[in-house]
Short mmCIF file of C-alpha atoms in Angstrom, two decimals:
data_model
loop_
_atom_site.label_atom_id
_atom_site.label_comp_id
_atom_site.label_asym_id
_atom_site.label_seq_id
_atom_site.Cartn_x
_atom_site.Cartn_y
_atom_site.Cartn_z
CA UNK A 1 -43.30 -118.44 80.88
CA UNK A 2 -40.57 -116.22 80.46
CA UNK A 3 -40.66 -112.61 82.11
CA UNK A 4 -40.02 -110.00 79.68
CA UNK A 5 -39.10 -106.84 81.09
CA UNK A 6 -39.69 -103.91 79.01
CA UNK A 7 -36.76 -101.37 79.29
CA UNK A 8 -37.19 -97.68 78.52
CA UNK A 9 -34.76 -95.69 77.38
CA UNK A 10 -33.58 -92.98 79.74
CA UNK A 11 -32.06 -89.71 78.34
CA UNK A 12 -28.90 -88.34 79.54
CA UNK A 13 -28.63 -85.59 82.68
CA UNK A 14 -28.66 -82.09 81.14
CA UNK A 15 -25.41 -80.42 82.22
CA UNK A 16 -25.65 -77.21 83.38
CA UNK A 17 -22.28 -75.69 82.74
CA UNK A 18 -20.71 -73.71 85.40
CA UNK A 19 -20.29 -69.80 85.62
CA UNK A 20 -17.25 -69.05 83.74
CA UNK A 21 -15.06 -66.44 83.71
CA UNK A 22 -16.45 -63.11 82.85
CA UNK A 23 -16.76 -62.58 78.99
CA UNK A 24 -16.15 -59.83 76.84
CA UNK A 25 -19.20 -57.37 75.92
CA UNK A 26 -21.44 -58.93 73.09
CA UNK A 27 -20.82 -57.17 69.43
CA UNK A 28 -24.09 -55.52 69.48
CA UNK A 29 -23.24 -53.26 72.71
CA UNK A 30 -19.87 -52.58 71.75
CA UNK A 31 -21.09 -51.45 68.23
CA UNK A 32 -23.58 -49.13 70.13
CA UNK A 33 -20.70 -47.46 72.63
CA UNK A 34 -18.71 -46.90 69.25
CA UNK A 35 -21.41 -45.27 67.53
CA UNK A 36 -22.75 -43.04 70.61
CA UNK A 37 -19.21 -42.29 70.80
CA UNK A 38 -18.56 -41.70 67.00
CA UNK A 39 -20.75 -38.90 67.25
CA UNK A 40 -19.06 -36.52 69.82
CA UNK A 41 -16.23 -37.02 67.49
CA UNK A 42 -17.72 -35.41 64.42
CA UNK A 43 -19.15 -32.78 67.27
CA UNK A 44 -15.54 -32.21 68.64
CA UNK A 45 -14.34 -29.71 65.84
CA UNK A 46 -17.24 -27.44 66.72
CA UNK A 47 -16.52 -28.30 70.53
CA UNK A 48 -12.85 -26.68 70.50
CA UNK A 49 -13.91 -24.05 68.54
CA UNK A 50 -16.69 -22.95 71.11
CA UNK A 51 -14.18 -24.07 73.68
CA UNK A 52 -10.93 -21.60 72.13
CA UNK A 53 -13.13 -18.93 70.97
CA UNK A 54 -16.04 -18.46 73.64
CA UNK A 55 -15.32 -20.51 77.02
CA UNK A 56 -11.77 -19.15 76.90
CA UNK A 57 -12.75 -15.40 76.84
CA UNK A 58 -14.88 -16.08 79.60
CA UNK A 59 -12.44 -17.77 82.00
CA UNK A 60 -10.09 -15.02 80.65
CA UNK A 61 -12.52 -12.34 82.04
CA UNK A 62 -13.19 -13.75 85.42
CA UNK A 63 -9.14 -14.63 85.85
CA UNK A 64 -8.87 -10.65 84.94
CA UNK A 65 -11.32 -9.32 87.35
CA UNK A 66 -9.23 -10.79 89.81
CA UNK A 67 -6.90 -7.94 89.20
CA UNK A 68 -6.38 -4.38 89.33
CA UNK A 69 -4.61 -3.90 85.41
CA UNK A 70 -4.66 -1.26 82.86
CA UNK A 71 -4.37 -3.52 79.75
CA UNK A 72 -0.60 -2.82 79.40
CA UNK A 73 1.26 -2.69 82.76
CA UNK A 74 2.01 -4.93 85.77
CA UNK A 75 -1.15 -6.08 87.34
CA UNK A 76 -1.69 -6.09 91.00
CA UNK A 77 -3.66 -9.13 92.47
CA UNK A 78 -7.13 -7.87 93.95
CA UNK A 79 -9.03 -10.36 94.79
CA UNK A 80 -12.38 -10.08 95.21
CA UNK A 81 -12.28 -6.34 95.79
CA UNK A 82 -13.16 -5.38 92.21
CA UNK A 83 -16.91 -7.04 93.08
CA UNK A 84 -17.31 -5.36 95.89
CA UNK A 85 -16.64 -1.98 94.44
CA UNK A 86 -19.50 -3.36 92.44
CA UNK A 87 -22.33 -3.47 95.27
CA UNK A 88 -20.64 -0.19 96.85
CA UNK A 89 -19.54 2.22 94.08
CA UNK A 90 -22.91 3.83 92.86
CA UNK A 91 -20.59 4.56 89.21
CA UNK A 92 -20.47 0.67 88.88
CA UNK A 93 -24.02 -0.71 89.93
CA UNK A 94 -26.19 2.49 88.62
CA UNK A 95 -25.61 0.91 85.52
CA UNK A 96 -26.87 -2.82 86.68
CA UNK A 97 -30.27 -0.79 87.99
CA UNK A 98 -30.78 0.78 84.54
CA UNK A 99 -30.63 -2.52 83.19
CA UNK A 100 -33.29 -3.89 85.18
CA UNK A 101 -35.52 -0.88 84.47
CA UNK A 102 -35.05 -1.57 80.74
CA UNK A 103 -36.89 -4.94 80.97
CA UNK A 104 -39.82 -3.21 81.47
CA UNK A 105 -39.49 -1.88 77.92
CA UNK A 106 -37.21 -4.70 76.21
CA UNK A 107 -39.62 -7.56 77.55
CA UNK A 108 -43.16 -6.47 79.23
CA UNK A 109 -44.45 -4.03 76.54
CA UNK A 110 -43.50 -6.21 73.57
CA UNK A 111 -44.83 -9.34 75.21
CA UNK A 112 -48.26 -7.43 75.84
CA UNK A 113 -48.56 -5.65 72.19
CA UNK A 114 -47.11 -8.98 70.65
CA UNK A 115 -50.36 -11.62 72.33
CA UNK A 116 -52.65 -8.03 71.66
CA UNK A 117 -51.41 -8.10 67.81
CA UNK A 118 -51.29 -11.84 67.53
CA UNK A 119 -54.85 -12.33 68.97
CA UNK A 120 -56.14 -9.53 66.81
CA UNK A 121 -54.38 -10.51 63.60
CA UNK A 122 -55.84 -14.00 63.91
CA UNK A 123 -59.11 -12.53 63.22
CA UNK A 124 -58.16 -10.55 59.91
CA UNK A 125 -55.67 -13.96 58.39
CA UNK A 126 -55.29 -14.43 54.51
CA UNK A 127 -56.71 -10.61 54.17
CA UNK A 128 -54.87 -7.48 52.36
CA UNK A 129 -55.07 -5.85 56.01
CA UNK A 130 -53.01 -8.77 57.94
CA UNK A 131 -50.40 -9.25 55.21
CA UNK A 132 -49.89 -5.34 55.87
CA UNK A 133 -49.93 -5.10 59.51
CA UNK A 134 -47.71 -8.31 59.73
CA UNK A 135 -45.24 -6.48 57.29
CA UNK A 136 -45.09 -3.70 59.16
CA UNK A 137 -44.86 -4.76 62.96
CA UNK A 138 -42.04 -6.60 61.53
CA UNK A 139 -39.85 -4.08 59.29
CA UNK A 140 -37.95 -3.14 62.87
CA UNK A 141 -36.80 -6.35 62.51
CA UNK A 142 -34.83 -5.94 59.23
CA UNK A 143 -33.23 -2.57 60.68
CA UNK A 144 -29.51 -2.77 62.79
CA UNK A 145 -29.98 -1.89 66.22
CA UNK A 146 -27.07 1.08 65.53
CA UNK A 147 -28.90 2.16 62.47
CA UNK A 148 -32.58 2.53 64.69
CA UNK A 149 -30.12 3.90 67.22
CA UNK A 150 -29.31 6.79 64.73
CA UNK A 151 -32.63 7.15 63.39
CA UNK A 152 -33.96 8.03 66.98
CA UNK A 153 -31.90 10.50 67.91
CA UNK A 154 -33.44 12.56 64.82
CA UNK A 155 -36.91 11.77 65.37
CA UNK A 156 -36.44 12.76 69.73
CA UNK A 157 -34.75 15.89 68.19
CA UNK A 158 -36.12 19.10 69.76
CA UNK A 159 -37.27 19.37 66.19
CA UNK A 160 -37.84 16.24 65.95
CA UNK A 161 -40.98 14.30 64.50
CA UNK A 162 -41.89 13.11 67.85
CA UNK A 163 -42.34 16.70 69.18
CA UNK A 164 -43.32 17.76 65.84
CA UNK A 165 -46.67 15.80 66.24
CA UNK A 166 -47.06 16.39 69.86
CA UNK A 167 -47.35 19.90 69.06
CA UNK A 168 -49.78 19.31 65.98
CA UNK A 169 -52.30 17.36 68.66
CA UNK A 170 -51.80 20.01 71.18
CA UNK A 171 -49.47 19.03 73.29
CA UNK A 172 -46.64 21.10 72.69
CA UNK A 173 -45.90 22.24 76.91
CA UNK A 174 -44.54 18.72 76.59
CA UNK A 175 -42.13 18.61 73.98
CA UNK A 176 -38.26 18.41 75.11
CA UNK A 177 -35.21 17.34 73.69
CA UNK A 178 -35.85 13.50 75.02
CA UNK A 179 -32.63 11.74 74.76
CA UNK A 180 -31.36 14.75 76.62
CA UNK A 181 -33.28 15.45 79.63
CA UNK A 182 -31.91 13.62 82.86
CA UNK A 183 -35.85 12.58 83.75
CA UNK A 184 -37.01 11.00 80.65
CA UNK A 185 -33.76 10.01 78.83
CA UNK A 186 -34.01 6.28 80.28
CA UNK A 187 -37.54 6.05 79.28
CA UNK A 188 -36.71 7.45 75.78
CA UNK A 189 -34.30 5.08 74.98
CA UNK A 190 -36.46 2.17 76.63
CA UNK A 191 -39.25 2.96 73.90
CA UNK A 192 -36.56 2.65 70.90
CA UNK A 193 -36.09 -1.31 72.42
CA UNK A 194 -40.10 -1.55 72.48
CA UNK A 195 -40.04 -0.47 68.99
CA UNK A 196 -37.26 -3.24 68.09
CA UNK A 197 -38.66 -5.98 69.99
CA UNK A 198 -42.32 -5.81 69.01
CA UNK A 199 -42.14 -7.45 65.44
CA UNK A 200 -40.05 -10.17 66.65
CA UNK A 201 -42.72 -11.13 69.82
CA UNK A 202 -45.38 -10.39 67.28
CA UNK A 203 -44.34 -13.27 64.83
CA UNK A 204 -43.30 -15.90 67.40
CA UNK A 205 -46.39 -15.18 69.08
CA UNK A 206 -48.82 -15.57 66.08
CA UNK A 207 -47.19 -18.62 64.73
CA UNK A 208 -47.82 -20.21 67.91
CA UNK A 209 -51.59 -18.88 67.81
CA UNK A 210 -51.53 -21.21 64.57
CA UNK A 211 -51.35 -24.34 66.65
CA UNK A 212 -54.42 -23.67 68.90
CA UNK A 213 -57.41 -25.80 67.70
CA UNK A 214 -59.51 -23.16 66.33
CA UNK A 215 -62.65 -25.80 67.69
CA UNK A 216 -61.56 -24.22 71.48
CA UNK A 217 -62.75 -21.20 70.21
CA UNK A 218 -65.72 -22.21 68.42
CA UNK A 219 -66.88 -23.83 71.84
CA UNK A 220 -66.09 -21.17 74.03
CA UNK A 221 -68.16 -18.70 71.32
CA UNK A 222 -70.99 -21.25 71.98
CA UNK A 223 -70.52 -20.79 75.77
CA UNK A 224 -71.00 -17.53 75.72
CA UNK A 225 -67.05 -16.65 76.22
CA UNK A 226 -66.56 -12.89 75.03
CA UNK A 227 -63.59 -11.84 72.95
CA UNK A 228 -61.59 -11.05 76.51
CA UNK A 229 -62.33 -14.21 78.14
CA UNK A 230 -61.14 -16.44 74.99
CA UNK A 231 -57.84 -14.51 74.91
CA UNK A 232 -57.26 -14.82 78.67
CA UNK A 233 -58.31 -18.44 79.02
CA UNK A 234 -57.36 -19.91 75.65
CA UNK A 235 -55.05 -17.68 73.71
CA UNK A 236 -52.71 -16.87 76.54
CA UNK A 237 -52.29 -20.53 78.46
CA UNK A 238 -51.92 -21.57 74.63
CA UNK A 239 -48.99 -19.56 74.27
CA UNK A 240 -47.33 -20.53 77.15
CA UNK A 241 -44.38 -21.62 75.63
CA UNK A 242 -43.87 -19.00 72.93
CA UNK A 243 -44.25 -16.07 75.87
CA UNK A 244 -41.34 -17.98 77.47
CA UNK A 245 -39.31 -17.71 74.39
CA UNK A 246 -40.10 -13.98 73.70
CA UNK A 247 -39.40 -13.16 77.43
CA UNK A 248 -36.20 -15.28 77.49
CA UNK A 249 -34.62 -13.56 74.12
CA UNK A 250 -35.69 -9.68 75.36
CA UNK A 251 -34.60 -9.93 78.75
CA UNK A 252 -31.14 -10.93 77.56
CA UNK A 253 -31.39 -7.71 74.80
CA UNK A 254 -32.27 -5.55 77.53
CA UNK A 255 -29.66 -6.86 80.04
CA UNK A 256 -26.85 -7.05 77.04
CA UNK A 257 -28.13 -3.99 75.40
CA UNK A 258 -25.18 -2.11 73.74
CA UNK A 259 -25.41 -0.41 70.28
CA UNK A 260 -28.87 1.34 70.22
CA UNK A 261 -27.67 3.05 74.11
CA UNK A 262 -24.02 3.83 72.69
CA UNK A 263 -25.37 5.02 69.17
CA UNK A 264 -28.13 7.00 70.85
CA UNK A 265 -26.53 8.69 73.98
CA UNK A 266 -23.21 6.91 74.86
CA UNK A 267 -24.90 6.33 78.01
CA UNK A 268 -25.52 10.33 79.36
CA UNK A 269 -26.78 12.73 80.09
CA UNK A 270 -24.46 12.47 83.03
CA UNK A 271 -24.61 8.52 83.11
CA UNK A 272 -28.38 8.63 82.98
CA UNK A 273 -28.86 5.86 80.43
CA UNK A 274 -25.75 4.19 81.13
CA UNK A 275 -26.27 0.85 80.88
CA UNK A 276 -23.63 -2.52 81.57
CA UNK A 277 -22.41 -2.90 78.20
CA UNK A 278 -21.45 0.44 77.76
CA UNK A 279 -20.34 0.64 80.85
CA UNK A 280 -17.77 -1.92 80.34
CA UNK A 281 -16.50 -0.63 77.16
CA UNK A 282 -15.65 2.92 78.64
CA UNK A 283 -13.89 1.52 81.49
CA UNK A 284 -11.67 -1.54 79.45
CA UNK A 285 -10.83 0.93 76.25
CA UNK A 286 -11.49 4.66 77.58
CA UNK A 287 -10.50 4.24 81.42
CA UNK A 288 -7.85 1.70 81.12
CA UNK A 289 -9.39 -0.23 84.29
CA UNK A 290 -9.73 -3.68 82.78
CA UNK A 291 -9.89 -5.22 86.18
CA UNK A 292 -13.38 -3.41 86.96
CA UNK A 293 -14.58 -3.97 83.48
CA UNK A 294 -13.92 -7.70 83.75
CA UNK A 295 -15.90 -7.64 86.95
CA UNK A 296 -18.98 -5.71 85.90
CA UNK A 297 -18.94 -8.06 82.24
CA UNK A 298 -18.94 -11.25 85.09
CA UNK A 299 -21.75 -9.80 87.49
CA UNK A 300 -23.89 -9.09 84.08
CA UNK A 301 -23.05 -12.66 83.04
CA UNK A 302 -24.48 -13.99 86.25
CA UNK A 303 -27.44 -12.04 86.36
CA UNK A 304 -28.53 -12.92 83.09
CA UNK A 305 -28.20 -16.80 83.96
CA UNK A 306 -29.92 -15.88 87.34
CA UNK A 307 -32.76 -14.65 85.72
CA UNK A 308 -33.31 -16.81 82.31
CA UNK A 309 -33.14 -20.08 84.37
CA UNK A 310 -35.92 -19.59 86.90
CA UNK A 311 -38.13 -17.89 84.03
CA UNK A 312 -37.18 -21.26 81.44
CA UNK A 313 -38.46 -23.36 84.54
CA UNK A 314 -41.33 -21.40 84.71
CA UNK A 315 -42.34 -21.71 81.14
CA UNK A 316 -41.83 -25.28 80.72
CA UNK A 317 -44.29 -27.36 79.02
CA UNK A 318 -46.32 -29.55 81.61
#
């Protein structure tokens, strides 16, 4: 009997090629580096001209508050002294310190009308009454800051309509020329940026009362949560966001303020309103010290961008 041996058929040893040399990205990434890239080159036109027209000014202004120049003449190399007359000369930093006192009237009172108005209005929506207060908390808005600048120097006349009525409600001992009285001139001026910045903190603040779910307020009704308590621990954590912006925007108009101080006193009586802006345009185009002015425009810079970043930290969304 004959042994048959039943062969199977093997198959061949996979082959594991061997690293190669290193090979050329794959089309898909390279087609993704080109397009990422593709679009800072449509952004690039708007680049250089924010680079020419806005970055160059400032590195202009701090390279000229390195020196002690009229404009015109030879300039004499400083240094650093030009910020130190800052901190020391009480003509340079006064102005800085009425700056800081504006917030208070730029950025705290609107904030606290504007969630007041905004909680109130929210009540009286799609009514005659709340088209009408909305239109007029926000007519400031439509007026130049020179123009209200104007306008309230009549009305803080010494017969003005500001002491007019304080007379016709009985308080005429008070009545004074405002924007001329050392005391209250800073405070006069402060109430003009009140008046500007309410509409605009208004809005922002009652578009973003549009977003809270009005069923947190039904519940809170049903827990017994009075009108105070559902704006302090509903309407004001829900605005979180919106405050920041507000705050943000009128701390830079009361830090940068310019036209409504220049139109409306030109910084006196005796430098009591002066404020940085103005500041720096008397001494660059009246006083021929571009050196200082350079200075003071770089201190303001950096005390705006010390302030605004903490507070956009602050009012980050968790």
């Amino acid at each position: 009997m004959t042994d048959v041996s039943t062969s199977t058929p093997t198959t061949p040893p996979l082959r594991i090629s061997e690293p190669g040399p290193r090979r050329s990205l794959p089309r898909p990434r390279i087609r993704s580096a080109a397009r990422r890239w593709s679009g800072w080159l449509f952004a690039l036109p708007a680049l250089a001209f924010y680079g020419f027209f806005n970055l160059r000014a400032v590195i202009q202004s701090v390279w000229y508050s390195l020196y002690d120049w009229n404009g015109i003449g030879p300039s004499t190399w400083v240094g650093l002294d030009n910020y130190v007359a800052i901190l020391t000369d009480s003509e340079l930093l006064e102005p800085l310190l009425h700056a800081l006192v504006l917030i208070l009237f730029f950025t705290v009172l609107p904030v606290c009308f504007g969630l007041v108005a905004a909680a109130t209005m929210q009540s009286i929506q799609g009514r005659f009454a709340g088209a009408l207060a909305r239109t007029v908390l926000f007519l400031p808005q439509i007026i130049p800051g020179a123009a209200a600048g104007v306008a309230w120097t009549w009305m803080y006349a010494d017969n003005g309509v500001v002491n007019q009525l304080m007379r016709l409600v009985g308080l005429g001992g008070y009545t004074r020329a405002w924007l001329g009285d050392f005391d209250w001139a800073l405070v006069a001026v402060g109430f003009i940026g009140t008046w500007l910045s309410t509409g605009f903190c208004t809005l922002l603040l009652m578009s973003g009362v549009g977003k809270i779910g009005p069923q947190l307020y039904e519940a809170a009704r049903l827990d017994g949560a009075g009108a105070i308590a559902r704006f302090r621990h509903i309407t004001v954590p829900g605005l979180k966001q919106e405050i920041g912006v507000c705050t943000t925007v009128t701390i830079i108009s009361a830090l940068a303020s310019f036209d409504v101080v220049y139109l409306a006193t030109h910084g006196g009586p005796g430098g009591a309103t002066m404020v940085p802006g103005v500041k720096v345009y008397d001494l660059a185009f009246s006083e021929s010290r571009l050196g200082d002015a350079s200075a003071l425009a770089v201190v303001l810079a950096l005390l705006i961008v010390a302030i605004v970043l903490p507070l956009q930290r602050l009012f980050r969304e968790d």
